[in-house]
Amino acid sequence: MSASGKIVIALDGMGGDNAPAMVVAGADIARQRYPDATFLLFGDEARLRPMVDKTRWLKTACEIVAAADVVTNDDKPSAALRKRRSSSMGMAIDAVAEGKADCVVSAGNTGALLATATVGLRMLPGVRRPALCSFLPTVRGETAMLDLGANMQCDANNLVEFAVMGSVFAKSVLGIDAPTVGLLNVGAEEGKGNETLRDAAAMLRVEDSPVAFHGFVEGNDIGAGVVDVVVTDGFTGNVALKTIEGTAKLYTGFVRQAFKTSTLAKVGYVLASSAWKKLGQRADPRRYNGGVFLGLNGVCVKSHGGTDALGFANALGVAVDLVKYHFSDKVVEELNRLRQALGEVPAAAAGGVAGAG
Amino acid sequence: MSASGKIVIALDGMGGDNAPAMVVAGADIARQRYPDATFLLFGDEARLRPMVDKTRWLKTACEIVAAADVVTNDDKPSAALRKRRSSSMGMAIDAVAEGKADCVVSAGNTGALLATATVGLRMLPGVRRPALCSFLPTVRGETAMLDLGANMQCDANNLVEFAVMGSVFAKSVLGIDAPTVGLLNVGAEEGKGNETLRDAAAMLRVEDSPVAFHGFVEGNDIGAGVVDVVVTDGFTGNVALKTIEGTAKLYTGFVRQAFKTSTLAKVGYVLASSAWKKLGQRADPRRYNGGVFLGLNGVCVKSHGGTDALGFANALGVAVDLVKYHFSDKVVEELNRLRQALGEVPAAAAGGVAGAG
């Protein structure tokens, strides 16, 4: 982000089931919402140019950069890495690595994006593993959850770093001042779960921690919104996320079926149509369409592959929030504070507490 | 179960938030449903006697056995084990161990019940670890899931044994002839997840396996009813189960709120009251109130601690189904068939295929 507040967003023009039309239309919505944003759009120039020319807001704020290759949904991460220098995804990531853009957004292949972004952007200083983070609707509002699938196994240090990153994410994207963070476990009591979880909890309970650690939370606490950030390993997080999706679908189906069981119920269904609409908006998956790979040295947002222009615009909004909040700097700063609190680094390393003047 | 089809059920009269009244009332409902069942009711005789005397069906089919101690919800498993010979829970389990009863049902402390039942009943031959199993509503009907929290870490052999036990459970309790079994993972593709899952899948794919193995399933496949049995470790299963509960509560709340947003919607809500009732019945947690510890040498059913008489009666129904289906014998038999298919035991061990005549 330049001093003037301008943000440059690198876009994978060819990623996503409905690309490139969805990408262009989504960027158009985002440009209207964020007039300070400009776009580097990577992909098939012959297809992109006429689409961009037809947009209302985007056309004056978008530079198209030709990319010869496309990463497909079937590409293995290794295949995506091989065409890193020529694909729309890889070139968009490199634009961030080279300082030409502030963030990259792609609706393409998740595994390919994670691998390419990890190689292209590298890790933030002090972070060992990237984590996929998103936010979900709860009774109280919204809760961020990570890791949603980047790491099948995590040690205590990984979980602690995720806690710091999730906390800064909630501050930047959800606008929460001192987000509470919970570790997902099978019970709230201290002795529950496994050693990794207990070790991570002990580290997060340290005095002067920058993380407002709540303790252990259980699966039902996610939807109840007991904490602002839920931290877990990528296996459990992926299962929990998809279980939430499946259960939401099941119960929505139950409600629909129930309203077909009698004529009165059908009339009630029609009378309540505004209520259905409100419900649909509240639980609209497009509102929750911004998975972010946290921990990389650069902002990288993964939009859902099947999303539409509105969903893609929301993912762009997440990227803008992270850039404006200086997400990466804040994570490095808070991790450093935590390591000081844990006695792992001397206080001076944080920027001259003693004898700096 | 005697040759005449009579079933003797041992009841922990003092376990559960609403015990003993709920236990007695639940057994009364069960006795009406299963006239072949008789009951051994363990607990405080002075409190139980007048309650049983007032029942309609139970009073002629129930023997009260005095137990001096009660396992409380705060008791650690070690404390429960110490009073095993004198507590209503421990004595009910011992009745099964001694062959005086066919099964035991308790709404008491889960950890205490698992520990006491494992010590009192021991493991089924060929089973290494017990698993907590229950069934859940899905789009297609019902799906069994295990382990829901008995084992925080599982190896491939544990998961394979859970698959066999879950399959037999679905046959006996859900009445499904050849239940399909899925291993919970982060993706359906063969290479997904961790080594434990891939090893377990390889074993379950063996030719002549008694398990109809579907492959890997994801979190959203649970509610979609993609398989009849979902197998996972106790950590993931517990998180998934509670996540389902939390999400169901969240979406039910969303629907209720949505119907309060306008007068028309409120009228619609009232008109649709029969629909709400049907929905409530379908998703009624009391219908899904039968967690079972599978793998023990004896049927042990854990009812939800906060359940009412109807929920407790349903848990008794699960116990009756398992006894009538000869659950334990079938598990030993199918495990043996699987081990033969895997070449771990010779075919003769299953009961004389070659040269037996």
Coordinates of C-alpha atoms in Angstrom, one line a residue, chain A residues 36-355:
Chain A
D36 CA -8.5 3.6 -3.9
A37 CA -7.9 0.1 -5.4
T38 CA -6.3 -0.6 -8.7
F39 CA -5.9 -3.9 -10.4
L40 CA -3.3 -6.0 -12.2
L41 CA -5.3 -8.6 -14.0
F42 CA -3.3 -11.7 -15.2
G43 CA -4.6 -14.1 -17.9
D44 CA -5.7 -14.5 -21.5
E45 CA -5.6 -10.9 -22.7
A46 CA -7.8 -11.6 -25.8
R47 CA -10.6 -12.8 -23.5
L48 CA -10.1 -10.3 -20.7
R49 CA -9.8 -7.1 -22.7
P50 CA -13.4 -7.0 -24.1
M51 CA -14.8 -7.9 -20.7
V52 CA -12.9 -5.2 -18.9
D53 CA -13.8 -2.7 -21.6
K54 CA -17.5 -3.3 -20.9
T55 CA -17.2 -2.7 -17.1
R56 CA -18.4 0.5 -15.5
W57 CA -15.8 1.1 -12.8
L58 CA -13.0 -1.3 -13.4
K59 CA -12.0 -0.2 -16.9
T60 CA -10.1 2.9 -15.8
A61 CA -8.3 1.1 -12.9
C62 CA -7.1 -2.2 -14.4
E63 CA -4.0 -3.2 -16.2
I64 CA -4.2 -6.5 -18.0
V65 CA -1.0 -8.6 -18.0
A66 CA -0.9 -11.5 -20.5
A67 CA -0.3 -14.9 -19.0
A68 CA 0.1 -17.9 -21.3
D69 CA -0.8 -20.7 -18.9
V70 CA -3.7 -21.5 -16.7
V71 CA -3.6 -23.7 -13.5
T72 CA -6.5 -26.1 -13.8
N73 CA -8.5 -27.7 -10.9
D74 CA -6.9 -31.0 -11.7
D75 CA -3.4 -29.7 -11.6
K76 CA -1.3 -31.1 -8.8
P77 CA 0.7 -28.5 -6.8
S78 CA 3.8 -29.8 -8.5
A79 CA 2.4 -29.1 -11.9
A80 CA 1.3 -25.6 -10.8
L81 CA 4.8 -24.9 -9.5
R82 CA 6.3 -25.8 -12.9
K83 CA 4.2 -23.2 -14.7
R84 CA 4.6 -20.7 -11.9
R85 CA 6.3 -18.1 -14.2
S86 CA 3.8 -18.3 -17.0
S87 CA 0.4 -19.0 -15.3
S88 CA -2.1 -16.3 -14.3
M89 CA -2.0 -17.6 -10.8
G90 CA 1.8 -17.8 -10.5
M91 CA 2.3 -14.4 -12.2
A92 CA -0.2 -12.7 -9.9
I93 CA 1.6 -14.1 -6.9
D94 CA 5.0 -13.0 -8.2
A95 CA 3.6 -9.4 -8.6
V96 CA 3.2 -9.4 -4.8
A97 CA 6.6 -11.0 -4.3
E98 CA 8.2 -8.3 -6.5
G99 CA 6.4 -5.4 -4.7
K100 CA 4.3 -4.5 -7.7
A101 CA 1.0 -5.4 -5.9
D102 CA -0.1 -5.4 -2.3
C103 CA -2.1 -8.6 -2.3
V104 CA -3.2 -11.4 -4.6
V105 CA -6.7 -12.9 -4.9
S106 CA -7.4 -16.2 -6.8
A107 CA -10.5 -18.4 -7.0
G108 CA -8.3 -21.2 -8.5
N109 CA -7.1 -24.6 -7.3
T110 CA -6.5 -24.4 -3.5
G111 CA -3.6 -26.8 -3.2
A112 CA -1.9 -25.2 -6.2
L113 CA -2.4 -21.7 -4.8
L114 CA -1.0 -22.7 -1.4
A115 CA 2.1 -24.4 -2.9
T116 CA 2.8 -21.6 -5.4
A117 CA 2.2 -18.8 -2.9
T118 CA 4.4 -20.5 -0.3
V119 CA 7.2 -20.8 -2.8
G120 CA 6.6 -17.4 -4.3
L121 CA 6.0 -15.3 -1.2
R122 CA 7.9 -17.4 1.4
M123 CA 7.0 -17.3 5.1
L124 CA 6.6 -14.3 7.3
P125 CA 9.6 -14.0 9.7
G126 CA 8.9 -16.1 12.8
V127 CA 6.1 -18.1 11.2
R128 CA 6.8 -21.8 10.5
R129 CA 3.7 -22.9 8.6
P130 CA 0.9 -21.1 6.6
A131 CA -2.7 -21.7 7.7
L132 CA -6.0 -21.3 5.8
C133 CA -8.3 -19.0 7.7
S134 CA -11.9 -18.0 7.2
F135 CA -14.8 -16.7 9.1
L136 CA -18.2 -18.2 9.9
P137 CA -21.6 -17.1 11.0
T138 CA -22.4 -17.6 14.7
V139 CA -25.2 -16.7 17.1
R140 CA -23.2 -13.6 18.2
G141 CA -21.9 -12.5 14.8
E142 CA -18.8 -14.0 13.2
T143 CA -15.9 -16.2 14.3
A144 CA -12.6 -16.7 12.5
M145 CA -11.3 -20.3 12.3
L146 CA -7.9 -21.7 11.3
D147 CA -6.3 -23.9 10.1
L148 CA -8.9 -25.1 7.6
G149 CA -6.7 -27.6 5.8
A150 CA -3.2 -26.4 5.0
N151 CA -1.5 -28.6 7.6
M152 CA -2.7 -32.1 8.4
Q153 CA -0.5 -32.3 11.5
C154 CA 0.4 -29.4 13.8
D155 CA 2.7 -29.1 16.8
A156 CA 2.2 -26.7 19.7
N157 CA 4.3 -24.0 18.1
N158 CA 2.2 -24.1 14.9
L159 CA -1.0 -23.7 16.9
V160 CA 0.4 -20.8 18.9
E161 CA 1.4 -19.0 15.7
F162 CA -2.1 -19.7 14.3
A163 CA -3.5 -18.2 17.4
V164 CA -1.5 -15.0 16.9
M165 CA -2.4 -14.8 13.2
G166 CA -6.1 -15.5 13.8
S167 CA -6.2 -12.8 16.5
V168 CA -4.7 -10.2 14.1
F169 CA -7.0 -11.5 11.3
A170 CA -10.1 -10.9 13.6
K171 CA -8.8 -7.4 14.4
S172 CA -8.3 -6.5 10.7
V173 CA -11.2 -8.2 9.0
L174 CA -13.8 -8.5 11.7
G175 CA -12.9 -5.2 13.4
I176 CA -12.7 -6.7 16.9
D177 CA -10.4 -4.8 19.3
A178 CA -9.2 -7.7 21.5
P179 CA -10.5 -10.9 20.0
T180 CA -10.8 -13.9 22.2
V181 CA -9.0 -17.0 21.0
G182 CA -10.0 -20.6 21.8
L183 CA -8.2 -23.9 21.0
L184 CA -10.6 -26.5 19.6
N185 CA -10.7 -29.6 21.9
V186 CA -13.0 -32.3 23.1
G187 CA -13.8 -30.5 26.4
A188 CA -13.1 -27.2 28.1
E189 CA -11.2 -28.7 31.1
E190 CA -7.5 -28.1 31.3
G191 CA -6.5 -31.8 31.1
K192 CA -8.6 -32.6 28.0
G193 CA -7.3 -33.6 24.6
N194 CA -3.7 -34.4 23.7
E195 CA -0.2 -33.1 24.7
T196 CA 0.1 -30.8 21.7
L197 CA -3.1 -29.0 22.7
R198 CA -2.1 -28.8 26.4
D199 CA 1.4 -27.5 25.4
A200 CA -0.1 -24.8 23.1
A201 CA -2.6 -23.8 25.8
A202 CA 0.3 -23.4 28.4
M203 CA 2.2 -21.2 26.0
L204 CA -0.9 -19.0 25.2
R205 CA -1.6 -18.6 29.0
V206 CA 1.7 -16.8 29.5
E207 CA 1.6 -13.4 31.2
D208 CA 1.8 -10.4 28.9
S209 CA 0.7 -12.5 25.9
P210 CA -0.7 -10.4 23.0
V211 CA -3.4 -13.0 22.5
A212 CA -6.6 -12.9 24.6
F213 CA -6.6 -16.6 25.2
H214 CA -10.0 -18.0 26.3
G215 CA -8.9 -21.6 26.8
F216 CA -10.3 -24.8 25.2
V217 CA -13.5 -24.7 23.2
E218 CA -15.7 -27.5 21.9
G219 CA -17.3 -28.1 18.5
N220 CA -20.7 -26.6 19.6
D221 CA -18.9 -23.5 20.8
I222 CA -18.1 -22.5 17.2
G223 CA -21.7 -21.8 16.2
A224 CA -22.4 -20.4 19.7
G225 CA -19.7 -17.8 19.0
V226 CA -18.1 -18.4 22.4
V227 CA -14.8 -17.0 21.0
D228 CA -13.8 -14.7 18.2
V229 CA -11.1 -17.0 16.8
V230 CA -11.1 -20.8 16.9
V231 CA -7.7 -22.4 16.4
T232 CA -7.1 -26.0 15.4
D233 CA -5.0 -28.3 13.1
G234 CA -5.8 -28.4 9.4
F235 CA -7.3 -31.9 9.6
T236 CA -9.8 -31.1 12.4
G237 CA -10.5 -27.7 11.0
N238 CA -11.3 -29.0 7.5
V239 CA -13.6 -31.7 8.9
A240 CA -15.3 -29.1 11.2
L241 CA -15.8 -26.6 8.4
K242 CA -17.3 -29.2 6.0
T243 CA -19.4 -30.6 8.8
I244 CA -20.8 -27.1 9.4
E245 CA -21.6 -26.8 5.7
G246 CA -23.3 -30.2 5.6
T247 CA -25.3 -29.6 8.8
A248 CA -26.5 -26.2 7.6
K249 CA -27.7 -27.8 4.3
L250 CA -29.4 -30.6 6.2
Y251 CA -31.3 -28.3 8.5
T252 CA -32.3 -25.9 5.7
G253 CA -33.6 -28.9 3.9
F254 CA -35.5 -30.1 7.0
V255 CA -37.2 -26.6 7.3
R256 CA -38.2 -26.6 3.6
Q257 CA -39.6 -30.1 3.8
A258 CA -41.5 -29.3 7.0
F259 CA -43.3 -26.4 5.2
K260 CA -44.5 -28.7 2.5
T261 CA -46.4 -31.0 4.9
S262 CA -49.7 -29.1 5.0
T263 CA -51.6 -26.4 3.1
L264 CA -51.5 -24.1 6.0
A265 CA -47.8 -24.5 6.3
K266 CA -47.5 -23.7 2.6
V267 CA -49.4 -20.5 3.1
G268 CA -47.2 -19.7 6.1
Y269 CA -44.2 -20.3 3.9
V270 CA -45.4 -17.8 1.3
L271 CA -46.3 -15.2 4.0
A272 CA -42.9 -15.6 5.5
S273 CA -41.1 -15.1 2.2
S274 CA -39.3 -11.9 3.5
A275 CA -38.1 -13.9 6.5
W276 CA -36.6 -16.6 4.2
K277 CA -34.9 -13.9 2.2
K278 CA -33.4 -12.4 5.4
L279 CA -32.3 -15.8 6.5
G280 CA -30.7 -16.5 3.2
Q281 CA -28.8 -13.2 3.4
R282 CA -27.6 -13.9 6.9
A283 CA -26.4 -17.4 6.0
D284 CA -25.3 -16.6 2.5
P285 CA -22.0 -18.4 1.8
R286 CA -20.9 -15.6 -0.5
R287 CA -20.7 -13.4 2.6
Y288 CA -18.2 -15.8 4.0
N289 CA -16.1 -16.1 0.9
G290 CA -12.7 -15.2 1.9
G291 CA -10.3 -17.9 2.8
V292 CA -6.9 -16.4 3.5
F293 CA -3.5 -18.1 3.6
L294 CA -2.1 -16.5 6.7
G295 CA 1.6 -16.6 7.5
L296 CA 3.0 -15.9 4.1
N297 CA 5.1 -12.8 3.4
G298 CA 2.3 -11.1 1.5
V299 CA -1.5 -11.1 1.5
C300 CA -3.0 -14.1 -0.4
V301 CA -6.7 -14.6 -0.5
K302 CA -8.4 -17.8 -1.8
S303 CA -11.9 -17.2 -3.1
H304 CA -14.3 -20.2 -3.3
G305 CA -13.9 -21.8 -6.8
G306 CA -17.7 -21.8 -7.4
T307 CA -18.4 -18.3 -6.3
D308 CA -20.1 -15.5 -8.3
A309 CA -19.1 -11.9 -8.8
L310 CA -20.5 -10.8 -5.5
G311 CA -18.7 -13.5 -3.6
F312 CA -15.4 -12.7 -5.4
A313 CA -15.9 -9.0 -4.6
N314 CA -16.2 -10.0 -0.9
A315 CA -13.0 -11.9 -1.1
L316 CA -11.3 -8.8 -2.5
G317 CA -12.7 -6.9 0.4
V318 CA -11.0 -9.2 2.8
A319 CA -7.7 -8.6 0.9
V320 CA -8.2 -4.9 1.1
D321 CA -8.9 -5.0 4.9
L322 CA -5.7 -7.0 5.5
V323 CA -3.6 -4.7 3.5
K324 CA -5.0 -1.5 5.1
Y325 CA -4.5 -3.0 8.6
H326 CA -0.9 -3.9 7.8
F327 CA -1.7 -7.4 8.7
S328 CA 1.8 -8.9 8.1
D329 CA 3.6 -6.2 10.2
K330 CA 1.2 -6.7 13.0
V331 CA 1.6 -10.5 13.0
V332 CA 5.4 -10.2 13.2
E333 CA 5.1 -7.6 16.0
E334 CA 2.6 -9.7 18.1
L335 CA 4.6 -12.9 17.5
N336 CA 7.6 -11.1 18.8
R337 CA 5.7 -9.9 21.8
L338 CA 4.6 -13.4 22.6
R339 CA 8.1 -14.8 22.2
Q340 CA 9.3 -12.2 24.6
A341 CA 6.6 -13.0 27.1
L342 CA 7.7 -16.7 26.8
G343 CA 11.3 -15.7 27.4
E344 CA 12.3 -17.0 24.0
V345 CA 13.8 -13.7 22.7
P346 CA 15.1 -10.8 24.8
A347 CA 12.9 -7.8 25.1
A348 CA 15.3 -5.6 23.2
A349 CA 14.6 -7.5 20.0
A350 CA 11.2 -6.0 19.8
G351 CA 12.5 -2.6 19.0
G352 CA 14.6 -1.2 21.8
V353 CA 12.8 -1.1 25.1
A354 CA 16.0 -0.6 27.1
G355 CA 18.7 1.9 26.2

